[in-house]
PDB file of C-alpha atoms and ligand atoms in Angstrom:
ATOM      1  CA  MET A 526       0.021  -0.004  -0.014  1.00 84.00           C
ATOM      2  CA  SER A 527       1.672   3.389  -1.022  1.00 92.00           C
ATOM      3  CA  HIS A 528       1.325   6.624   0.749  1.00 95.00           C
ATOM      4  CA  LEU A 529      -1.438   8.912  -0.189  1.00 98.00           C
ATOM      5  CA  ALA A 530      -0.541  12.402   0.376  1.00 98.00           C
ATOM      6  CA  LEU A 531      -2.977  14.963   1.815  1.00 98.00           C
ATOM      7  CA  HIS A 532      -2.563  18.597   1.086  1.00 98.00           C
ATOM      8  CA  VAL A 533      -4.826  20.767   2.977  1.00 98.00           C
ATOM      9  CA  ASN A 534      -6.308  23.857   1.151  1.00 98.00           C
ATOM     10  CA  VAL A 535      -6.613  26.658   3.638  1.00 98.00           C
ATOM     11  CA  ASP A 536      -8.256  29.180   1.439  1.00 98.00           C
ATOM     12  CA  HIS A 537     -11.398  29.259   3.493  1.00 98.00           C
ATOM     13  CA  VAL A 538      -9.615  30.305   6.663  1.00 98.00           C
ATOM     14  CA  ALA A 539      -8.734  33.327   4.647  1.00 98.00           C
ATOM     15  CA  THR A 540     -12.429  33.657   3.538  1.00 98.00           C
ATOM     16  CA  LEU A 541     -13.404  34.018   7.177  1.00 98.00           C
ATOM     17  CA  ARG A 542     -10.683  36.736   7.725  1.00 98.00           C
ATOM     18  CA  GLN A 543     -11.521  38.673   4.594  1.00 98.00           C
ATOM     19  CA  ALA A 544     -15.423  38.711   5.661  1.00 98.00           C
ATOM     20  CA  ARG A 545     -14.307  40.982   8.680  1.00 98.00           C
ATOM     21  CA  GLY A 546     -11.041  42.434   7.415  1.00 97.00           C
ATOM     22  CA  THR A 547      -9.250  41.334  10.587  1.00 98.00           C
ATOM     23  CA  ARG A 548      -5.892  39.823  10.991  1.00 98.00           C
ATOM     24  CA  TYR A 549      -7.433  36.598  12.132  1.00 98.00           C
ATOM     25  CA  PRO A 550      -7.952  33.794  11.485  1.00 98.00           C
ATOM     26  CA  ASP A 551      -4.659  33.561   9.646  1.00 98.00           C
ATOM     27  CA  PRO A 552      -4.218  30.983   6.910  1.00 98.00           C
ATOM     28  CA  VAL A 553      -0.574  30.787   7.759  1.00 98.00           C
ATOM     29  CA  GLU A 554      -1.322  29.738  11.414  1.00 98.00           C
ATOM     30  CA  ALA A 555      -3.794  27.295   9.991  1.00 98.00           C
ATOM     31  CA  ALA A 556      -1.282  25.780   7.721  1.00 98.00           C
ATOM     32  CA  LEU A 557       1.061  25.178  10.544  1.00 98.00           C
ATOM     33  CA  ALA A 558      -1.599  23.515  12.596  1.00 98.00           C
ATOM     34  CA  CYS A 559      -2.391  21.305   9.522  1.00 98.00           C
ATOM     35  CA  GLU A 560       1.247  20.343   8.986  1.00 98.00           C
ATOM     36  CA  ARG A 561       1.579  19.634  12.889  1.00 98.00           C
ATOM     37  CA  ALA A 562      -1.574  17.262  12.608  1.00 98.00           C
ATOM     38  CA  GLY A 563       0.111  15.283   9.770  1.00 98.00           C
ATOM     39  CA  ALA A 564      -0.822  17.030   6.489  1.00 98.00           C
ATOM     40  CA  ASP A 565       1.942  16.358   3.759  1.00 98.00           C
ATOM     41  CA  GLY A 566       1.488  19.791   2.109  1.00 98.00           C
ATOM     42  CA  ILE A 567      -0.419  23.078   1.944  1.00 98.00           C
ATOM     43  CA  THR A 568      -2.423  24.442  -1.019  1.00 98.00           C
ATOM     44  CA  VAL A 569      -3.759  27.834  -1.518  1.00 98.00           C
ATOM     45  CA  HIS A 570      -5.538  29.403  -4.504  1.00 98.00           C
ATOM     46  CA  LEU A 571      -4.582  32.927  -5.412  1.00 98.00           C
ATOM     47  CA  ARG A 572      -7.643  34.158  -7.193  1.00 96.00           C
ATOM     48  CA  GLU A 573      -7.542  37.002  -9.580  1.00 94.00           C
ATOM     49  CA  ASP A 574     -10.145  38.838  -7.489  1.00 95.00           C
ATOM     50  CA  ARG A 575      -8.208  38.064  -4.279  1.00 97.00           C
ATOM     51  CA  ARG A 576     -11.511  37.071  -2.400  1.00 96.00           C
ATOM     52  CA  HIS A 577      -9.624  34.923   0.155  1.00 97.00           C
ATOM     53  CA  ILE A 578      -5.909  34.368  -0.214  1.00 98.00           C
ATOM     54  CA  GLN A 579      -3.724  37.550  -0.354  1.00 98.00           C
ATOM     55  CA  GLU A 580      -0.317  37.800  -1.900  1.00 98.00           C
ATOM     56  CA  ARG A 581       0.999  38.326   1.552  1.00 98.00           C
ATOM     57  CA  ASP A 582      -0.204  34.736   2.506  1.00 98.00           C
ATOM     58  CA  VAL A 583       1.347  33.377  -0.592  1.00 98.00           C
ATOM     59  CA  ARG A 584       4.789  34.824   0.451  1.00 98.00           C
ATOM     60  CA  VAL A 585       4.608  34.053   4.064  1.00 98.00           C
ATOM     61  CA  LEU A 586       3.501  30.495   3.432  1.00 98.00           C
ATOM     62  CA  LYS A 587       6.661  29.948   1.374  1.00 98.00           C
ATOM     63  CA  GLU A 588       8.697  30.817   4.449  1.00 98.00           C
ATOM     64  CA  VAL A 589       6.812  28.528   6.857  1.00 98.00           C
ATOM     65  CA  VAL A 590       5.523  25.490   4.985  1.00 98.00           C
ATOM     66  CA  ARG A 591       7.736  22.447   5.689  1.00 98.00           C
ATOM     67  CA  GLY A 592       5.913  19.940   3.412  1.00 98.00           C
ATOM     68  CA  THR A 593       4.945  20.404  -0.223  1.00 98.00           C
ATOM     69  CA  TYR A 594       3.709  23.983  -0.968  1.00 98.00           C
ATOM     70  CA  ASN A 595       1.183  24.084  -3.877  1.00 98.00           C
ATOM     71  CA  LEU A 596      -0.040  27.286  -5.328  1.00 98.00           C
ATOM     72  CA  GLU A 597      -3.156  27.103  -7.437  1.00 98.00           C
ATOM     73  CA  MET A 598      -3.670  29.927  -9.971  1.00 97.00           C
ATOM     74  CA  ALA A 599      -5.176  30.621 -13.348  1.00 96.00           C
ATOM     75  CA  ALA A 600      -3.090  30.496 -16.434  1.00 95.00           C
ATOM     76  CA  GLY A 601      -2.475  34.386 -16.711  1.00 94.00           C
ATOM     77  CA  ASP A 602       0.181  36.847 -16.009  1.00 95.00           C
ATOM     78  CA  ASP A 603      -1.337  37.865 -12.634  1.00 95.00           C
ATOM     79  CA  GLY A 604      -0.585  34.480 -11.140  1.00 96.00           C
ATOM     80  CA  LEU A 605       2.612  33.803 -13.071  1.00 97.00           C
ATOM     81  CA  VAL A 606       4.251  36.978 -11.699  1.00 98.00           C
ATOM     82  CA  VAL A 607       3.522  35.945  -8.049  1.00 98.00           C
ATOM     83  CA  ALA A 608       4.487  32.262  -8.739  1.00 98.00           C
ATOM     84  CA  LEU A 609       7.844  33.074 -10.363  1.00 98.00           C
ATOM     85  CA  ALA A 610       8.638  35.533  -7.551  1.00 98.00           C
ATOM     86  CA  VAL A 611       7.472  33.057  -4.635  1.00 98.00           C
ATOM     87  CA  ARG A 612       8.586  29.759  -6.223  1.00 98.00           C
ATOM     88  CA  PRO A 613       6.247  27.220  -4.540  1.00 98.00           C
ATOM     89  CA  ASP A 614       7.153  23.571  -5.009  1.00 98.00           C
ATOM     90  CA  HIS A 615       4.061  23.081  -7.237  1.00 98.00           C
ATOM     91  CA  VAL A 616       1.837  25.296  -9.243  1.00 98.00           C
ATOM     92  CA  THR A 617      -1.646  23.771 -10.081  1.00 98.00           C
ATOM     93  CA  ILE A 618      -3.057  25.705 -13.001  1.00 97.00           C
ATOM     94  CA  VAL A 619      -6.942  25.846 -12.665  1.00 97.00           C
ATOM     95  CA  PRO A 620      -9.642  27.506 -14.663  1.00 94.00           C
ATOM     96  CA  GLU A 621     -11.029  30.638 -13.177  1.00 80.00           C
ATOM     97  CA  ARG A 622     -14.129  32.745 -13.913  1.00 76.00           C
ATOM     98  CA  ARG A 623     -14.693  35.764 -11.572  1.00 69.00           C
ATOM     99  CA  GLU A 624     -18.348  35.209 -10.945  1.00 68.00           C
ATOM    100  CA  GLU A 625     -18.135  31.524  -9.973  1.00 71.00           C
ATOM    101  CA  ARG A 626     -18.466  30.571  -6.350  1.00 72.00           C
ATOM    102  CA  THR A 627     -15.762  27.940  -6.561  1.00 70.00           C
ATOM    103  CA  THR A 628     -13.700  26.417  -9.379  1.00 69.00           C
ATOM    104  CA  GLU A 629     -16.423  24.870 -11.489  1.00 70.00           C
ATOM    105  CA  GLY A 630     -14.869  22.532 -14.048  1.00 79.00           C
ATOM    106  CA  GLY A 631     -11.618  21.304 -15.257  1.00 92.00           C
ATOM    107  CA  LEU A 632      -9.104  23.322 -17.347  1.00 95.00           C
ATOM    108  CA  ASP A 633      -9.617  22.843 -21.134  1.00 95.00           C
ATOM    109  CA  ALA A 634      -5.994  21.840 -21.673  1.00 95.00           C
ATOM    110  CA  ALA A 635      -6.687  20.347 -25.001  1.00 91.00           C
ATOM    111  CA  GLY A 636      -8.452  23.606 -26.311  1.00 93.00           C
ATOM    112  CA  GLN A 637      -6.160  26.243 -24.759  1.00 94.00           C
ATOM    113  CA  ARG A 638      -2.707  24.702 -25.593  1.00 93.00           C
ATOM    114  CA  ALA A 639      -1.074  27.773 -26.657  1.00 92.00           C
ATOM    115  CA  ALA A 640      -1.951  29.926 -23.630  1.00 92.00           C
ATOM    116  CA  LEU A 641      -1.121  26.989 -21.260  1.00 97.00           C
ATOM    117  CA  ALA A 642       2.224  26.242 -23.082  1.00 97.00           C
ATOM    118  CA  ARG A 643       3.444  29.657 -22.338  1.00 97.00           C
ATOM    119  CA  VAL A 644       2.685  29.425 -18.557  1.00 97.00           C
ATOM    120  CA  VAL A 645       3.628  25.768 -18.095  1.00 98.00           C
ATOM    121  CA  ASP A 646       7.055  26.494 -19.865  1.00 98.00           C
ATOM    122  CA  ALA A 647       7.821  29.469 -17.794  1.00 98.00           C
ATOM    123  CA  LEU A 648       7.054  27.516 -14.519  1.00 98.00           C
ATOM    124  CA  ARG A 649       9.064  24.552 -15.611  1.00 98.00           C
ATOM    125  CA  ASP A 650      11.970  26.780 -16.588  1.00 98.00           C
ATOM    126  CA  ALA A 651      11.848  28.154 -13.115  1.00 98.00           C
ATOM    127  CA  GLY A 652      12.124  24.730 -11.580  1.00 97.00           C
ATOM    128  CA  ILE A 653       8.568  24.714 -10.394  1.00 98.00           C
ATOM    129  CA  ARG A 654       6.588  21.503 -10.848  1.00 98.00           C
ATOM    130  CA  VAL A 655       3.367  22.028 -12.813  1.00 98.00           C
ATOM    131  CA  SER A 656       0.101  20.319 -12.322  1.00 98.00           C
ATOM    132  CA  LEU A 657      -3.008  20.814 -14.601  1.00 98.00           C
ATOM    133  CA  PHE A 658      -6.507  20.550 -12.956  1.00 97.00           C
ATOM    134  CA  ILE A 659      -8.488  18.700 -15.467  1.00 97.00           C
ATOM    135  CA  ALA A 660     -11.408  16.337 -15.827  1.00 97.00           C
ATOM    136  CA  ALA A 661     -10.730  12.554 -16.076  1.00 97.00           C
ATOM    137  CA  ASP A 662     -11.004  12.892 -19.962  1.00 96.00           C
ATOM    138  CA  ASP A 663      -8.630  11.011 -22.260  1.00 97.00           C
ATOM    139  CA  ALA A 664      -8.248  14.224 -24.614  1.00 96.00           C
ATOM    140  CA  GLN A 665      -7.277  16.355 -21.487  1.00 97.00           C
ATOM    141  CA  ILE A 666      -4.978  13.897 -20.066  1.00 97.00           C
ATOM    142  CA  ASP A 667      -3.163  13.406 -23.389  1.00 97.00           C
ATOM    143  CA  ALA A 668      -2.901  17.294 -23.744  1.00 97.00           C
ATOM    144  CA  ALA A 669      -1.432  17.481 -20.192  1.00 98.00           C
ATOM    145  CA  VAL A 670       1.325  14.914 -21.354  1.00 98.00           C
ATOM    146  CA  SER A 671       1.943  16.754 -24.463  1.00 97.00           C
ATOM    147  CA  LEU A 672       2.210  20.227 -22.735  1.00 97.00           C
ATOM    148  CA  GLY A 673       4.814  18.705 -20.578  1.00 97.00           C
ATOM    149  CA  ALA A 674       3.081  18.886 -17.262  1.00 98.00           C
ATOM    150  CA  ASP A 675       4.492  16.958 -14.309  1.00 98.00           C
ATOM    151  CA  GLN A 676       1.231  16.087 -12.714  1.00 98.00           C
ATOM    152  CA  ILE A 677      -2.506  16.394 -13.235  1.00 98.00           C
ATOM    153  CA  GLU A 678      -5.139  16.872 -10.671  1.00 98.00           C
ATOM    154  CA  LEU A 679      -8.239  15.228 -11.535  1.00 98.00           C
ATOM    155  CA  HIS A 680     -11.438  17.226 -10.698  1.00 98.00           C
ATOM    156  CA  THR A 681     -13.569  15.074  -8.205  1.00 98.00           C
ATOM    157  CA  GLY A 682     -16.352  17.877  -8.040  1.00 97.00           C
ATOM    158  CA  GLU A 683     -18.703  15.938 -10.431  1.00 97.00           C
ATOM    159  CA  TYR A 684     -18.140  12.481  -8.383  1.00 98.00           C
ATOM    160  CA  ALA A 685     -18.802  14.516  -5.230  1.00 98.00           C
ATOM    161  CA  ASP A 686     -21.983  15.973  -6.556  1.00 97.00           C
ATOM    162  CA  ALA A 687     -23.444  12.984  -8.147  1.00 97.00           C
ATOM    163  CA  ILE A 688     -25.588  10.271  -6.613  1.00 96.00           C
ATOM    164  CA  GLY A 689     -26.314   6.559  -7.306  1.00 96.00           C
ATOM    165  CA  ALA A 690     -25.323   5.307 -10.607  1.00 97.00           C
ATOM    166  CA  HIS A 691     -24.053   8.527 -11.631  1.00 97.00           C
ATOM    167  CA  ARG A 692     -21.559   8.605  -8.860  1.00 97.00           C
ATOM    168  CA  ARG A 693     -20.487   5.090  -9.716  1.00 98.00           C
ATOM    169  CA  GLU A 694     -19.853   6.294 -13.216  1.00 98.00           C
ATOM    170  CA  ALA A 695     -17.999   9.295 -12.140  1.00 98.00           C
ATOM    171  CA  LEU A 696     -15.824   7.269  -9.802  1.00 98.00           C
ATOM    172  CA  ALA A 697     -15.007   4.701 -12.709  1.00 98.00           C
ATOM    173  CA  ALA A 698     -13.953   7.566 -14.809  1.00 98.00           C
ATOM    174  CA  LEU A 699     -11.660   8.867 -12.250  1.00 98.00           C
ATOM    175  CA  ARG A 700     -10.181   5.348 -11.983  1.00 98.00           C
ATOM    176  CA  ARG A 701      -9.717   5.059 -15.617  1.00 98.00           C
ATOM    177  CA  GLY A 702      -8.381   8.633 -15.973  1.00 98.00           C
ATOM    178  CA  ALA A 703      -5.822   8.097 -13.077  1.00 98.00           C
ATOM    179  CA  ALA A 704      -4.588   4.856 -14.628  1.00 98.00           C
ATOM    180  CA  ARG A 705      -4.035   6.582 -18.035  1.00 98.00           C
ATOM    181  CA  ALA A 706      -2.197   9.411 -16.726  1.00 98.00           C
ATOM    182  CA  ARG A 707       0.056   7.363 -14.418  1.00 98.00           C
ATOM    183  CA  ASP A 708       0.722   5.031 -17.341  1.00 98.00           C
ATOM    184  CA  ALA A 709       1.802   8.068 -19.433  1.00 98.00           C
ATOM    185  CA  GLY A 710       4.208   8.982 -16.740  1.00 98.00           C
ATOM    186  CA  LEU A 711       2.294  11.756 -14.888  1.00 98.00           C
ATOM    187  CA  ARG A 712       1.960  12.082 -11.237  1.00 98.00           C
ATOM    188  CA  VAL A 713      -1.760  11.857 -10.282  1.00 98.00           C
ATOM    189  CA  ALA A 714      -3.514  14.079  -7.765  1.00 98.00           C
ATOM    190  CA  ALA A 715      -7.214  14.687  -7.251  1.00 98.00           C
ATOM    191  CA  GLY A 716      -9.418  17.056  -5.437  1.00 98.00           C
ATOM    192  CA  HIS A 717     -12.381  19.350  -5.073  1.00 97.00           C
ATOM    193  CA  GLY A 718     -15.655  18.561  -2.977  1.00 98.00           C
ATOM    194  CA  LEU A 719     -14.090  15.832  -1.087  1.00 98.00           C
ATOM    195  CA  THR A 720     -15.462  15.099   2.380  1.00 98.00           C
ATOM    196  CA  VAL A 721     -14.814  12.488   5.080  1.00 98.00           C
ATOM    197  CA  ALA A 722     -17.865  10.708   3.589  1.00 97.00           C
ATOM    198  CA  ASN A 723     -16.975  10.593  -0.022  1.00 98.00           C
ATOM    199  CA  VAL A 724     -13.117  10.631   0.152  1.00 98.00           C
ATOM    200  CA  VAL A 725     -12.999   6.776   0.936  1.00 98.00           C
ATOM    201  CA  ASP A 726     -13.611   5.567  -2.713  1.00 98.00           C
ATOM    202  CA  VAL A 727     -11.231   8.122  -4.093  1.00 98.00           C
ATOM    203  CA  ALA A 728      -8.516   7.109  -1.710  1.00 98.00           C
ATOM    204  CA  ALA A 729      -8.926   3.580  -2.908  1.00 98.00           C
ATOM    205  CA  ILE A 730      -7.662   4.728  -6.402  1.00 98.00           C
ATOM    206  CA  GLU A 731      -4.212   3.295  -6.555  1.00 97.00           C
ATOM    207  CA  ALA A 732      -2.800   5.578  -9.212  1.00 98.00           C
ATOM    208  CA  VAL A 733      -3.763   8.680  -7.113  1.00 98.00           C
ATOM    209  CA  GLU A 734      -0.863   9.868  -5.138  1.00 98.00           C
ATOM    210  CA  GLU A 735      -2.153  13.071  -3.587  1.00 98.00           C
ATOM    211  CA  LEU A 736      -5.482  14.566  -2.415  1.00 98.00           C
ATOM    212  CA  ASN A 737      -6.153  18.429  -2.207  1.00 98.00           C
ATOM    213  CA  ILE A 738      -8.921  19.170   0.252  1.00 98.00           C
ATOM    214  CA  GLY A 739      -9.960  22.243   1.820  1.00 98.00           C
ATOM    215  CA  HIS A 740     -13.649  23.317   2.246  1.00 98.00           C
ATOM    216  CA  ALA A 741     -14.733  20.199   4.181  1.00 98.00           C
ATOM    217  CA  ILE A 742     -11.777  20.332   6.490  1.00 98.00           C
ATOM    218  CA  VAL A 743     -12.162  23.846   7.453  1.00 98.00           C
ATOM    219  CA  ALA A 744     -16.016  23.376   7.750  1.00 98.00           C
ATOM    220  CA  ASP A 745     -15.426  20.284  10.064  1.00 98.00           C
ATOM    221  CA  ALA A 746     -12.806  22.282  12.110  1.00 98.00           C
ATOM    222  CA  VAL A 747     -15.319  25.005  12.767  1.00 97.00           C
ATOM    223  CA  ILE A 748     -17.840  22.541  14.255  1.00 98.00           C
ATOM    224  CA  VAL A 749     -15.401  20.401  16.167  1.00 97.00           C
ATOM    225  CA  GLY A 750     -13.674  23.512  17.336  1.00 97.00           C
ATOM    226  CA  LEU A 751     -16.726  25.452  18.624  1.00 98.00           C
ATOM    227  CA  ALA A 752     -17.050  23.848  22.067  1.00 98.00           C
ATOM    228  CA  GLU A 753     -13.439  24.647  22.891  1.00 98.00           C
ATOM    229  CA  ALA A 754     -13.878  28.252  21.522  1.00 98.00           C
ATOM    230  CA  VAL A 755     -17.096  28.733  23.716  1.00 98.00           C
ATOM    231  CA  ARG A 756     -15.335  27.448  26.844  1.00 98.00           C
ATOM    232  CA  ALA A 757     -12.270  29.740  26.239  1.00 98.00           C
ATOM    233  CA  MET A 758     -14.785  32.840  25.760  1.00 98.00           C
ATOM    234  CA  ARG A 759     -16.729  31.827  28.799  1.00 98.00           C
ATOM    235  CA  GLY A 760     -13.445  31.488  30.859  1.00 98.00           C
ATOM    236  CA  ALA A 761     -12.395  35.074  29.822  1.00 98.00           C
ATOM    237  CA  MET A 762     -15.868  36.274  30.933  1.00 98.00           C
ATOM    238  CA  VAL A 763     -15.679  34.607  34.160  1.00 98.00           C
ATOM    239  CA  ARG A 764     -12.199  36.148  34.797  1.00 97.00           C
ATOM    240  CA  GLY A 765     -13.629  39.531  33.918  1.00 97.00           C
ATOM    241  CA  ARG A 766     -16.551  39.218  36.294  1.00 97.00           C
ATOM    242  CA  ALA A 767     -14.392  37.899  39.125  1.00 96.00           C
ATOM    243  CA  ALA A 768     -12.310  41.021  38.953  1.00 91.00           C
ATOM    244  CA  THR A 769     -15.323  43.306  39.846  1.00 91.00           C
TER     245      THR A 769
HETATM  246  N1  LIG B2250      -8.078  21.210  -5.903  1.00 85.79           N
HETATM  247  C1  LIG B2250      -8.171  22.401  -6.679  1.00 85.79           C
HETATM  248  C2  LIG B2250      -7.447  22.489  -7.985  1.00 85.79           C
HETATM  249  C3  LIG B2250      -9.018  23.365  -6.355  1.00 85.79           C
HETATM  250  O1  LIG B2250      -9.226  24.558  -7.101  1.00 85.79           O
HETATM  251  C4  LIG B2250      -9.690  23.302  -5.040  1.00 85.79           C
HETATM  252  C5  LIG B2250     -10.564  24.471  -4.592  1.00 85.79           C
HETATM  253  O2  LIG B2250      -9.707  25.532  -4.479  1.00 85.79           O
HETATM  254  C6  LIG B2250      -9.456  22.158  -4.328  1.00 85.79           C
HETATM  255  C7  LIG B2250      -8.673  21.122  -4.761  1.00 85.79           C
HETATM  256  C8  LIG B2250     -10.071  22.114  -2.909  1.00 85.79           C
HETATM  257  O3  LIG B2250     -11.562  21.856  -3.064  1.00 85.79           O
HETATM  258  P1  LIG B2250     -12.501  21.794  -1.681  1.00 85.79           P
HETATM  259  O4  LIG B2250     -12.141  23.031  -1.192  1.00 85.79           O
HETATM  260  O5  LIG B2250     -13.739  21.559  -2.386  1.00 85.79           O
HETATM  261  O6  LIG B2250     -11.968  20.650  -0.834  1.00 85.79           O
END
């Protein structure tokens, strides 16, 4: 049984911070806590609209992450300039539409060859490993190979959203895609929409070496952490009252 790496995406810690414009909660502190708990790496998505992760986060994380540091970005100059300055271990190129709530589909690696080739080549020339976030589709996998990507990340969102026979089909497609990519020499990651409930079947796909999981971990952390946070607040209130 080979090791399956867990990269925790801490974007939504930053979502909470940006909602108030405070200094907390800090995705950097969250990243350290994740690594302390056994995460193999940290992932952040620097979106063009900077809705959660900021450039400061991307820079500071480079200084503190001990495992693999994976920066997700769109295939444009905005992300490229930051990536080349910061030099994370991996860059995952993702499609991005400003109005979307989250990354909705995979990259069209087959249809956007020229635009992607420029960014992939610039990153690889700088010694950064490049991953393309794509659907488990033969044409996309083959395009990732021909673009010279080191890795693909299979989009698990459709699998995560599907039910019944649809889910089984989506899982089978992930399995086939992962095997095809591995056999073509690519390292295979997967992610998006994974939860404690639906990760089990994806973790069973042998060709997948890494999972990137964010929203569900941060959401679960809010729930499991609330009791302790309430006790801490109560303790501070009791101390205040005792001083009167
Ligand atoms: N992988 C990629 C390429 C992503 O864009 C995202 C979301 O930013 C994730 C994984 C994590 O998805 P989720 O937050 O649903 O776990």
